[in-house]
mmCIF file of C-alpha atoms in Angstrom:
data_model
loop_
_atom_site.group_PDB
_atom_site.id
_atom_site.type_symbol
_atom_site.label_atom_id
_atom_site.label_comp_id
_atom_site.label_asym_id
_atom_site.label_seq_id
_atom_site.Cartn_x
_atom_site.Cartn_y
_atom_site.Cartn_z
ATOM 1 C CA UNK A 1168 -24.405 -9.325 -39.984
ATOM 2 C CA UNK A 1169 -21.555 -9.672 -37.446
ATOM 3 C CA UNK A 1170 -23.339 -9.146 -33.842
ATOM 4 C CA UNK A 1171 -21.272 -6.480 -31.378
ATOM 5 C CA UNK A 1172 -19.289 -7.896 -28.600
ATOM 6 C CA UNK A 1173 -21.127 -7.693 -25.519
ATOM 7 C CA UNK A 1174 -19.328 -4.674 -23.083
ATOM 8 C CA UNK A 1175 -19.379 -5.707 -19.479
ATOM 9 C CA UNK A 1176 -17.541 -2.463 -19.214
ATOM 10 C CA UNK A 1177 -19.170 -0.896 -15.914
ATOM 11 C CA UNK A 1178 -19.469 2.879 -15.896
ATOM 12 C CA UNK A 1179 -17.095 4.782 -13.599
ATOM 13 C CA UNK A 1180 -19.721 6.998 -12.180
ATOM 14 C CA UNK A 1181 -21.057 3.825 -10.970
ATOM 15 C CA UNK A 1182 -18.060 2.498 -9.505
ATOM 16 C CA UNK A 1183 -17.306 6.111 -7.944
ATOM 17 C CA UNK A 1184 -20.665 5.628 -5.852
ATOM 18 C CA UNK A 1185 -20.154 2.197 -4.562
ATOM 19 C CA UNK A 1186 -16.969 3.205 -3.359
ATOM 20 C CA UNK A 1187 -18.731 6.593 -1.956
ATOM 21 C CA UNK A 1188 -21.355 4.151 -0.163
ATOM 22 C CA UNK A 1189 -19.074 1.412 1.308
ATOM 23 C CA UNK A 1190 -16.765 4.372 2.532
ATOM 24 C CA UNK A 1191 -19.651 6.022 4.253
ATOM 25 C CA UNK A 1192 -20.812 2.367 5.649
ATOM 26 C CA UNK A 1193 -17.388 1.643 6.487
ATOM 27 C CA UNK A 1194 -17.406 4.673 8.795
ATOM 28 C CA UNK A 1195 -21.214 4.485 10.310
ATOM 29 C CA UNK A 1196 -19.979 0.854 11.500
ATOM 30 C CA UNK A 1197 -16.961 2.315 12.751
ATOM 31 C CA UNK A 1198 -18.626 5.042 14.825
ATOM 32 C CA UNK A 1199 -21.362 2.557 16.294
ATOM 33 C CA UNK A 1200 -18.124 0.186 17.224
ATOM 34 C CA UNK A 1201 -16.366 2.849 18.858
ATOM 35 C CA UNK A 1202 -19.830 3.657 20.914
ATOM 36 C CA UNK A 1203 -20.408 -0.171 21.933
ATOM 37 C CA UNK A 1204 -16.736 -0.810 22.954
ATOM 38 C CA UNK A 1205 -15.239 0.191 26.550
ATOM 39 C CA UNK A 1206 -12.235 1.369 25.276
ATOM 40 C CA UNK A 1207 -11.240 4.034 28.519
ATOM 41 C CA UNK A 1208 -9.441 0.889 30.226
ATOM 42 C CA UNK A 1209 -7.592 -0.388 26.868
ATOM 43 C CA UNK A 1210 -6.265 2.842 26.045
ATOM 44 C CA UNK A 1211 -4.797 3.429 29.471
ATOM 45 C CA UNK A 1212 -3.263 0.196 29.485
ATOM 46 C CA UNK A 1213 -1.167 1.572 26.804
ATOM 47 C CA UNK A 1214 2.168 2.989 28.611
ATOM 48 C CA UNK A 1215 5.140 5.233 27.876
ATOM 49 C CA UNK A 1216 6.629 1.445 25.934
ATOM 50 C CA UNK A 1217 3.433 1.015 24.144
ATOM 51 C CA UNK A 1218 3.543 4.210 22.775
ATOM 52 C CA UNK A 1219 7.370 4.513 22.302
ATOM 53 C CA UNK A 1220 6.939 0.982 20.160
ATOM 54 C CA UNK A 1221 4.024 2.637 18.163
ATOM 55 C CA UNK A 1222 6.125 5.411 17.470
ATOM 56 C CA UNK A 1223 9.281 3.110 16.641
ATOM 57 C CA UNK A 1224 6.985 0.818 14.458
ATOM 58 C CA UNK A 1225 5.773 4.264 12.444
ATOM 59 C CA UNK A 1226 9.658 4.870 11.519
ATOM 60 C CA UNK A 1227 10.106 1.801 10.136
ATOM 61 C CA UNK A 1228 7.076 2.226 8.311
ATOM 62 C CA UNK A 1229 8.614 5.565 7.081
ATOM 63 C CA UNK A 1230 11.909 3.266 6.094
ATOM 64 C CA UNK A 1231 10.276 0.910 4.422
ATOM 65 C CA UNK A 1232 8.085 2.812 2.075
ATOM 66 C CA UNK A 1233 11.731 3.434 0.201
ATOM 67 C CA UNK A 1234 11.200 0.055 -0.897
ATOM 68 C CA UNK A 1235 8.222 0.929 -2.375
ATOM 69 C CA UNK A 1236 10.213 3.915 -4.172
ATOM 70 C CA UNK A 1237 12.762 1.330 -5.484
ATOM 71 C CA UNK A 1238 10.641 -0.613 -7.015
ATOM 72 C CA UNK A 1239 8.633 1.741 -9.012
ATOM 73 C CA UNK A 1240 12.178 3.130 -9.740
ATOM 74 C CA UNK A 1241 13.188 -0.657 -10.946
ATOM 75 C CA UNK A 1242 9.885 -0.357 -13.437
ATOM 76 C CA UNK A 1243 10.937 3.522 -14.678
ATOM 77 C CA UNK A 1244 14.363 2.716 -14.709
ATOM 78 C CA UNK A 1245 14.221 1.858 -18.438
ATOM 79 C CA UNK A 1246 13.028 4.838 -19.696
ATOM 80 C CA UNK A 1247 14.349 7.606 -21.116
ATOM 81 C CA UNK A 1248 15.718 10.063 -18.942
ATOM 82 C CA UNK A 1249 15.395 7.960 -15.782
ATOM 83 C CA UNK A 1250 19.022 6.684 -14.706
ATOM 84 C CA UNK A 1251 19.336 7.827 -11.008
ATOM 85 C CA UNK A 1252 17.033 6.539 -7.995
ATOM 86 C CA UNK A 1253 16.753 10.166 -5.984
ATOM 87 C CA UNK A 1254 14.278 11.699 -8.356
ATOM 88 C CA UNK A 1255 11.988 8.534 -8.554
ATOM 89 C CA UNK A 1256 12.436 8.805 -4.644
ATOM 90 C CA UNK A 1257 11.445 12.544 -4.406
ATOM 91 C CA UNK A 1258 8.868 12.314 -7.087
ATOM 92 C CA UNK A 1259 7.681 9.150 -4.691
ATOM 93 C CA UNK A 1260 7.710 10.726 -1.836
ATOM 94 C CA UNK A 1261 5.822 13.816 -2.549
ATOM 95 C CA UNK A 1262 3.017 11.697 -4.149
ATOM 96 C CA UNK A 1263 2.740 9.882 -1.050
ATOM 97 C CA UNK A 1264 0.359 12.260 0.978
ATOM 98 C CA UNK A 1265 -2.500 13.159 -2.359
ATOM 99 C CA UNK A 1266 -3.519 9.604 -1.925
ATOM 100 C CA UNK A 1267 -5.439 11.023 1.069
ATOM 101 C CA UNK A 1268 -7.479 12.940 -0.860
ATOM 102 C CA UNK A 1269 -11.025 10.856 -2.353
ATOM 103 C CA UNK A 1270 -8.599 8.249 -4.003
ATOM 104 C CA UNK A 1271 -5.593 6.907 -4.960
ATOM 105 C CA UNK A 1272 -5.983 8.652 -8.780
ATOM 106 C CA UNK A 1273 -4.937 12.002 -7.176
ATOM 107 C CA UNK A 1274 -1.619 9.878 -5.737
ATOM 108 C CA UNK A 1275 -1.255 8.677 -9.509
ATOM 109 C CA UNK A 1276 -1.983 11.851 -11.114
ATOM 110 C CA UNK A 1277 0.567 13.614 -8.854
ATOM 111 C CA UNK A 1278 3.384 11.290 -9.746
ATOM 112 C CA UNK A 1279 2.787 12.578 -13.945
ATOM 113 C CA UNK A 1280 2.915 16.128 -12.665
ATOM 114 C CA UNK A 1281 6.370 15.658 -10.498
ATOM 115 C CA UNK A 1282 7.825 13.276 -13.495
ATOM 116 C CA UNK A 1283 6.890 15.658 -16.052
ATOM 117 C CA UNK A 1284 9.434 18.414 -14.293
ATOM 118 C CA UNK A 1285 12.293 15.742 -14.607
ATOM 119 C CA UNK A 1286 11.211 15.296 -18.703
ATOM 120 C CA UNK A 1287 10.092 11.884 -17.896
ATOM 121 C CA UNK A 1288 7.327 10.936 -20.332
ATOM 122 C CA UNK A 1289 3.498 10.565 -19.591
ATOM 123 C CA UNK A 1290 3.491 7.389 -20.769
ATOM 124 C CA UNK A 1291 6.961 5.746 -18.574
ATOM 125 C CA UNK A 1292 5.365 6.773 -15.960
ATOM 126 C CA UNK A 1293 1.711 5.456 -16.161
ATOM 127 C CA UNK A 1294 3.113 2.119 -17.147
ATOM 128 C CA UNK A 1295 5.599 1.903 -13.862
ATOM 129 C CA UNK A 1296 2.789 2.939 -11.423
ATOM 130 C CA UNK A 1297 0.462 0.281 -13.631
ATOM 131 C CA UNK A 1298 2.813 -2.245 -12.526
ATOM 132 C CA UNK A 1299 2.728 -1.206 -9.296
ATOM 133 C CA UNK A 1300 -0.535 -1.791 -8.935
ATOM 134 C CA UNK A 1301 -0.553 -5.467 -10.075
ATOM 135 C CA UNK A 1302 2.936 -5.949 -8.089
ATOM 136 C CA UNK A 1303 1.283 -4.585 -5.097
ATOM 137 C CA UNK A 1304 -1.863 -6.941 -5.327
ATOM 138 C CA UNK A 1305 0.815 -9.936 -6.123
ATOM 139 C CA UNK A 1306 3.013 -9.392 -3.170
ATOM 140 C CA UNK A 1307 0.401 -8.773 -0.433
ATOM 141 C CA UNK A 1308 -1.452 -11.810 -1.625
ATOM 142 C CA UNK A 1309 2.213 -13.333 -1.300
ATOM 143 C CA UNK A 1310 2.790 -12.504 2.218
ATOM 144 C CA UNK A 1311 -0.530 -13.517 3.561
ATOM 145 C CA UNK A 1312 -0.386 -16.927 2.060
ATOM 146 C CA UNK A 1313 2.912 -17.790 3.486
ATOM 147 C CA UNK A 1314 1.428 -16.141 6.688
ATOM 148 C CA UNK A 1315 -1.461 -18.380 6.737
ATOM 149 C CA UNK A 1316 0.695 -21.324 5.762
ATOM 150 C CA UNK A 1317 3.338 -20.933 8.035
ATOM 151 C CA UNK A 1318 1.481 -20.595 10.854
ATOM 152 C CA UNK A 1319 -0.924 -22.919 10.192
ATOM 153 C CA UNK A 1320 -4.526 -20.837 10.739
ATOM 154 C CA UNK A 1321 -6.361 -22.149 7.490
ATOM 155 C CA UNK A 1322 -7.969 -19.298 7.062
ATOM 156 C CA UNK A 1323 -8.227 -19.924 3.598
ATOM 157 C CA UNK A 1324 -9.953 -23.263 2.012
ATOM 158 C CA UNK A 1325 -7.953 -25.057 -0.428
ATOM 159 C CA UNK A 1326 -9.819 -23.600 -3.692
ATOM 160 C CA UNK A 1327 -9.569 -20.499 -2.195
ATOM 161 C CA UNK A 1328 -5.544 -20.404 -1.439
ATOM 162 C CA UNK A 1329 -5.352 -22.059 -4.647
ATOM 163 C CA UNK A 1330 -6.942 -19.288 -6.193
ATOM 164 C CA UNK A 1331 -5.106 -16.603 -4.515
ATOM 165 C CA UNK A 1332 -1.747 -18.493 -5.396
ATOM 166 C CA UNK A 1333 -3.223 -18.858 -9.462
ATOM 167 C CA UNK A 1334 -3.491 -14.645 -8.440
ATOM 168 C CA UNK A 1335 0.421 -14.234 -7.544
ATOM 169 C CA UNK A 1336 1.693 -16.474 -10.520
ATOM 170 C CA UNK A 1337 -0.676 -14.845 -13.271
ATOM 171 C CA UNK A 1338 0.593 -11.785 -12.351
ATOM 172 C CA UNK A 1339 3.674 -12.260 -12.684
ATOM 173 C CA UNK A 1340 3.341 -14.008 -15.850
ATOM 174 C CA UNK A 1341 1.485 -11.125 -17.091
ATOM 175 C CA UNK A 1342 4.170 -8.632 -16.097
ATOM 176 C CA UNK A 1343 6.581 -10.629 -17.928
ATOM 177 C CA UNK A 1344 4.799 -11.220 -21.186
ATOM 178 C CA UNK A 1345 3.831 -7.503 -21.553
ATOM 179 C CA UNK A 1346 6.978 -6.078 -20.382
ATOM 180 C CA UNK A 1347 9.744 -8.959 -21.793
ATOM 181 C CA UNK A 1348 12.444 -5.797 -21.798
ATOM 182 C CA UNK A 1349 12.367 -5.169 -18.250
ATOM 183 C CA UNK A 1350 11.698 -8.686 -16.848
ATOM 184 C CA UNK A 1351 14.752 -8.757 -14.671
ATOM 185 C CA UNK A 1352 14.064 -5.544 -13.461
ATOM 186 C CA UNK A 1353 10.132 -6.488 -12.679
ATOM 187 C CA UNK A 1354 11.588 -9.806 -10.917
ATOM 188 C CA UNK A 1355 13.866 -6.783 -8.107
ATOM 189 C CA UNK A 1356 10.466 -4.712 -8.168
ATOM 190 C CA UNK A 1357 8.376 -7.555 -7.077
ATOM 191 C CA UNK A 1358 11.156 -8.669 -4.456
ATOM 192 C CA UNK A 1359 11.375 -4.926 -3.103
ATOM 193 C CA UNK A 1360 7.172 -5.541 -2.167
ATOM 194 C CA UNK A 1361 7.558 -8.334 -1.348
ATOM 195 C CA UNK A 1362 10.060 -7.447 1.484
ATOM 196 C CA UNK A 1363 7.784 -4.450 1.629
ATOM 197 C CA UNK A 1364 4.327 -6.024 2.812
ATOM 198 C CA UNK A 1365 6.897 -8.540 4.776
ATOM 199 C CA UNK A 1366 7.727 -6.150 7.045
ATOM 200 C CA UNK A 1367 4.111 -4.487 6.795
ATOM 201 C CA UNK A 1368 2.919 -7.731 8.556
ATOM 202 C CA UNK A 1369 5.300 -7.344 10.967
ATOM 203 C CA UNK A 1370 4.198 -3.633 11.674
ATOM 204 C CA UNK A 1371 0.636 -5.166 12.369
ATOM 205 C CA UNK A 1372 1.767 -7.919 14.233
ATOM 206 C CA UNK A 1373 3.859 -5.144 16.665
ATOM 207 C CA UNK A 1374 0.504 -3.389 16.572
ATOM 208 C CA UNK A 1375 -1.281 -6.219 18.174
ATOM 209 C CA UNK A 1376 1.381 -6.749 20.251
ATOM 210 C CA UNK A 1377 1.232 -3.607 22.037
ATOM 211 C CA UNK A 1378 -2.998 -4.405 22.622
ATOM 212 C CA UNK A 1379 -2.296 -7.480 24.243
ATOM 213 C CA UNK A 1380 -1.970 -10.283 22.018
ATOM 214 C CA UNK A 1381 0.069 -13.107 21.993
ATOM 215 C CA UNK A 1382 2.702 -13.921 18.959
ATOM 216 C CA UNK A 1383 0.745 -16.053 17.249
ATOM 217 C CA UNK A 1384 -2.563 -13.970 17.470
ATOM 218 C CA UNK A 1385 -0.714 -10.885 16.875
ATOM 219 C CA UNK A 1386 0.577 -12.652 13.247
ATOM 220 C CA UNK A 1387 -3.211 -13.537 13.039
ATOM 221 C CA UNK A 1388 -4.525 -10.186 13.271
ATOM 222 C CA UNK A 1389 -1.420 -8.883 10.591
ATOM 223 C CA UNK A 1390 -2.221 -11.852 7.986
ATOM 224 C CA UNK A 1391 -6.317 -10.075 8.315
ATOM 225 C CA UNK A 1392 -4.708 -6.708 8.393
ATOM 226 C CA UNK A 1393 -3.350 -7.330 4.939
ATOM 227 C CA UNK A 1394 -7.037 -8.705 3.226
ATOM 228 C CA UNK A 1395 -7.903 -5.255 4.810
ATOM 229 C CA UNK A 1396 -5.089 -2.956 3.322
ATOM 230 C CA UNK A 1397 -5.936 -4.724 -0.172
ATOM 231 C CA UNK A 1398 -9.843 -3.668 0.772
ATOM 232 C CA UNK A 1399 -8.882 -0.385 1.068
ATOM 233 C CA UNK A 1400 -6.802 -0.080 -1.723
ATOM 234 C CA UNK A 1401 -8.937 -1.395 -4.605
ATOM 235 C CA UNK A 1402 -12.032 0.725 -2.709
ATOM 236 C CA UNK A 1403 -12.653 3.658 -5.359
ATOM 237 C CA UNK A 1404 -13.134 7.397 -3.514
ATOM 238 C CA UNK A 1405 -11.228 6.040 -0.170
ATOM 239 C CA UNK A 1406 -8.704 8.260 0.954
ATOM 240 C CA UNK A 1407 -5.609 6.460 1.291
ATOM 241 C CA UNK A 1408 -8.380 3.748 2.310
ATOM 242 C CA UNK A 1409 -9.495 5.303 5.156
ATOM 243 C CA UNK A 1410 -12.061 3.788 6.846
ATOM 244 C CA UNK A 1411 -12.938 0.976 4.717
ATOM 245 C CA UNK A 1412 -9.565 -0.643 5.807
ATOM 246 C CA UNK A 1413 -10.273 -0.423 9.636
ATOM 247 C CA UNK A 1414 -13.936 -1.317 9.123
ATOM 248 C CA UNK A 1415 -12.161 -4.096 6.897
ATOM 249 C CA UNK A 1416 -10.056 -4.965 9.687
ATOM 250 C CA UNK A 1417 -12.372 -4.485 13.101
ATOM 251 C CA UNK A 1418 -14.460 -7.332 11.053
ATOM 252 C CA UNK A 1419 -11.597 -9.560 10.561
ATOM 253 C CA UNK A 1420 -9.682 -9.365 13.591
ATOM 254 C CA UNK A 1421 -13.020 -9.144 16.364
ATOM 255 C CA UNK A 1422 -12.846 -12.888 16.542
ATOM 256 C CA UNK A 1423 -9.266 -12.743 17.016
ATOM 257 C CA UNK A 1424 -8.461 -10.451 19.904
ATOM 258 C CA UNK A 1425 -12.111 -9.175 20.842
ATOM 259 C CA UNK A 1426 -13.709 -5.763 19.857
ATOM 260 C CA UNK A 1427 -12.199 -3.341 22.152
ATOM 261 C CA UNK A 1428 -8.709 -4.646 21.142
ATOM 262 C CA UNK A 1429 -9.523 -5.048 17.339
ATOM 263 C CA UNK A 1430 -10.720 -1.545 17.235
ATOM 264 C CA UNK A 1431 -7.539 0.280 18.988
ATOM 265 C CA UNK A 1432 -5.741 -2.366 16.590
ATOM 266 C CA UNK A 1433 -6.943 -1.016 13.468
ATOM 267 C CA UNK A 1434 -6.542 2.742 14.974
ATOM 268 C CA UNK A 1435 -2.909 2.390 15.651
ATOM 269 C CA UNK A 1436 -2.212 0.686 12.279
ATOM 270 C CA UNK A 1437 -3.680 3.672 10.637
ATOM 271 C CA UNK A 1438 -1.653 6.190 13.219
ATOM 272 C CA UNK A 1439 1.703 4.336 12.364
ATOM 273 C CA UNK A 1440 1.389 4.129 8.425
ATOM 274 C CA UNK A 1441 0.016 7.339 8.402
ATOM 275 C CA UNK A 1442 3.378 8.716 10.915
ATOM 276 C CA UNK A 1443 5.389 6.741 8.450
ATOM 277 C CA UNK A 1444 3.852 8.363 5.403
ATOM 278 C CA UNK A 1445 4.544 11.835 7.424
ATOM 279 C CA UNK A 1446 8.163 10.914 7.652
ATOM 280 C CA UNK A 1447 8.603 9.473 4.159
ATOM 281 C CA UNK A 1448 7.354 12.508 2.433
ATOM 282 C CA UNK A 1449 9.548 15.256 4.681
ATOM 283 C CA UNK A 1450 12.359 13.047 3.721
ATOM 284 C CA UNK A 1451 11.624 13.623 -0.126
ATOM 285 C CA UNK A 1452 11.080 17.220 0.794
ATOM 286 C CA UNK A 1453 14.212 17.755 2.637
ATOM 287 C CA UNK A 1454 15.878 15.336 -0.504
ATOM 288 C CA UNK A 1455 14.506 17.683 -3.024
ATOM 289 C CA UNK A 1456 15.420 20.334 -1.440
ATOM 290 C CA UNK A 1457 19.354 19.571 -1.454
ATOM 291 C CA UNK A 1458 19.674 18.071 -4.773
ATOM 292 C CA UNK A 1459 18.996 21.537 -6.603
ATOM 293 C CA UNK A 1460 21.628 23.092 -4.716
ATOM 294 C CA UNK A 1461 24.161 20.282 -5.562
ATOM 295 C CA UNK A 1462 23.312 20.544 -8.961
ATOM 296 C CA UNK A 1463 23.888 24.415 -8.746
ATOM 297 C CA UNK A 1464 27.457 23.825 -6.719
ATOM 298 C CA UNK A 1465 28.096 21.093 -9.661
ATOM 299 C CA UNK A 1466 27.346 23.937 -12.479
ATOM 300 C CA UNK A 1467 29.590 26.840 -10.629
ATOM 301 C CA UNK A 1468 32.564 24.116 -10.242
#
């Protein structure tokens, strides 16, 4: 008799509560930070500058979530049916804000629905946001080690970076075994998120910046903000990792700039991406919006 292969497979259910749990520990910590810190004389030491910045930094959030668009385009691109970059950046767009409801699936599932009204097929479009997925983990992992190298704050013990690097390469060997037809096209996708989660640090670091912090910490406190956005973003029934990233990053960045600071820190990363989501989606509303009437003008010519 053959024996069965052993399933590690872990049931879903399962996973769905541990994600439920840490989400609702994520925000009981939160709440008893919040009640602990003084936080009356750090939020009026933000003025009109320190909110105009905020506000700036939240556009450019809003700008560079287009990257995002073009490389999940870069992945579709190949399909049938998928030649132009302004649907994938409507259909983008849109799916933006259902990642705020209990998990990313619904921000996944809404993507299938938009494609589907294009003709694109199920299947395109699962393996794109697939990739995604992997590129995403790849090129945050990316931009923290070359964070943590370049500014020398060994954060990470050699094994450790090691293993994070062994993370970045294997994906992208992976990418490129299972998709040889669109390797060139991966290789643009991954540079898009990389520049992506580039200027994502940056956001942080301006963040920081506005609390207080000097260059160097405020490049601390983005490298930590990045482990966090990763947190959130693998954490099953987050919204749009709410509260498990600024748990994720109050932990990370006390040490750093103190709890007061860390706290407003992890606030106004969440009020900028969240303005810059805002933005990104009205932008493939208004985009949607015009292209049917082009197409209409282009029929009547």
């Amino acid at each position: 008799l053959v024996p069965k292969p052993f399933n590690l497979a872990i049931p879903r259910p399962l996973i769905r509560a541990a994600g439920i749990v840490l989400l609702v520990a994520s925000l009981i910590f939160l709440v008893r930070a919040a009640i602990e810190a003084d936080l009356a004389e750090l939020i009026a030491s933000v003025d009109a500058q320190g909110a105009a910045m905020l506000s700036g930094l939240a556009v450019v959030y809003g700008a560079a979530l287009g990257l995002l668009a073009l490389a999940w385009w870069l992945t579709l691109a190949k399909a049938d049916g998928v030649r132009h970059f302004l649907p994938a950046f409507i259909v983008y767009g849109l799916s933006v804000f259902p990642k705020y409801l209990p998990g990313s699936v619904f921000q996944y599932a809404s993507r299938q629905t938009l494609g589907a009204r294009y003709g694109w097929r199920q299947r395109d479009i699962a393996k794109a946001s697939a990739a995604e997925i992997i590129l995403h983990l790849v090129a945050a992992l990316a931009i923290f080690l070359a964070l943590d190298q370049a500014f020398g704050f060994d954060r990470m013990p050699g094994l450790v970076t090691a293993a994070f690097a062994a993370i970045v390469i294997g994906g992208v060997v992976f990418l490129a075994i299972r998709a040889p037809a669109i390797r060139a096209r991966l290789f643009g996708a991954l540079i898009a998120q990389i520049f992506f989660f580039g200027i994502l640090a940056l956001i942080a670091a301006g963040c920081a910046i506005v609390f207080g912090a000097s260059t160097r910490t405020a490049f601390d406190a983005s490298a930590m903000f990045l482990l966090a956005w990763l947190i959130g973003f693998i954490t099953p029934g987050a919204p749009g990792g709410i509260g498990v990233r600024e748990a994720s990053v109050l932990v990370t960045t006390s040490a750093i700039m103190g709890p007061g600071p860390a706290l407003l820190f992890a606030a106004a990363t969440r009020i900028v991406t969240l303005g810059g989501d805002a933005l990104f989606a009205l932008a493939a509303l208004i985009a949607g919006q015009i292209r049917p009437r082009e197409q209409a003008s282009a029929g009547q010519d």
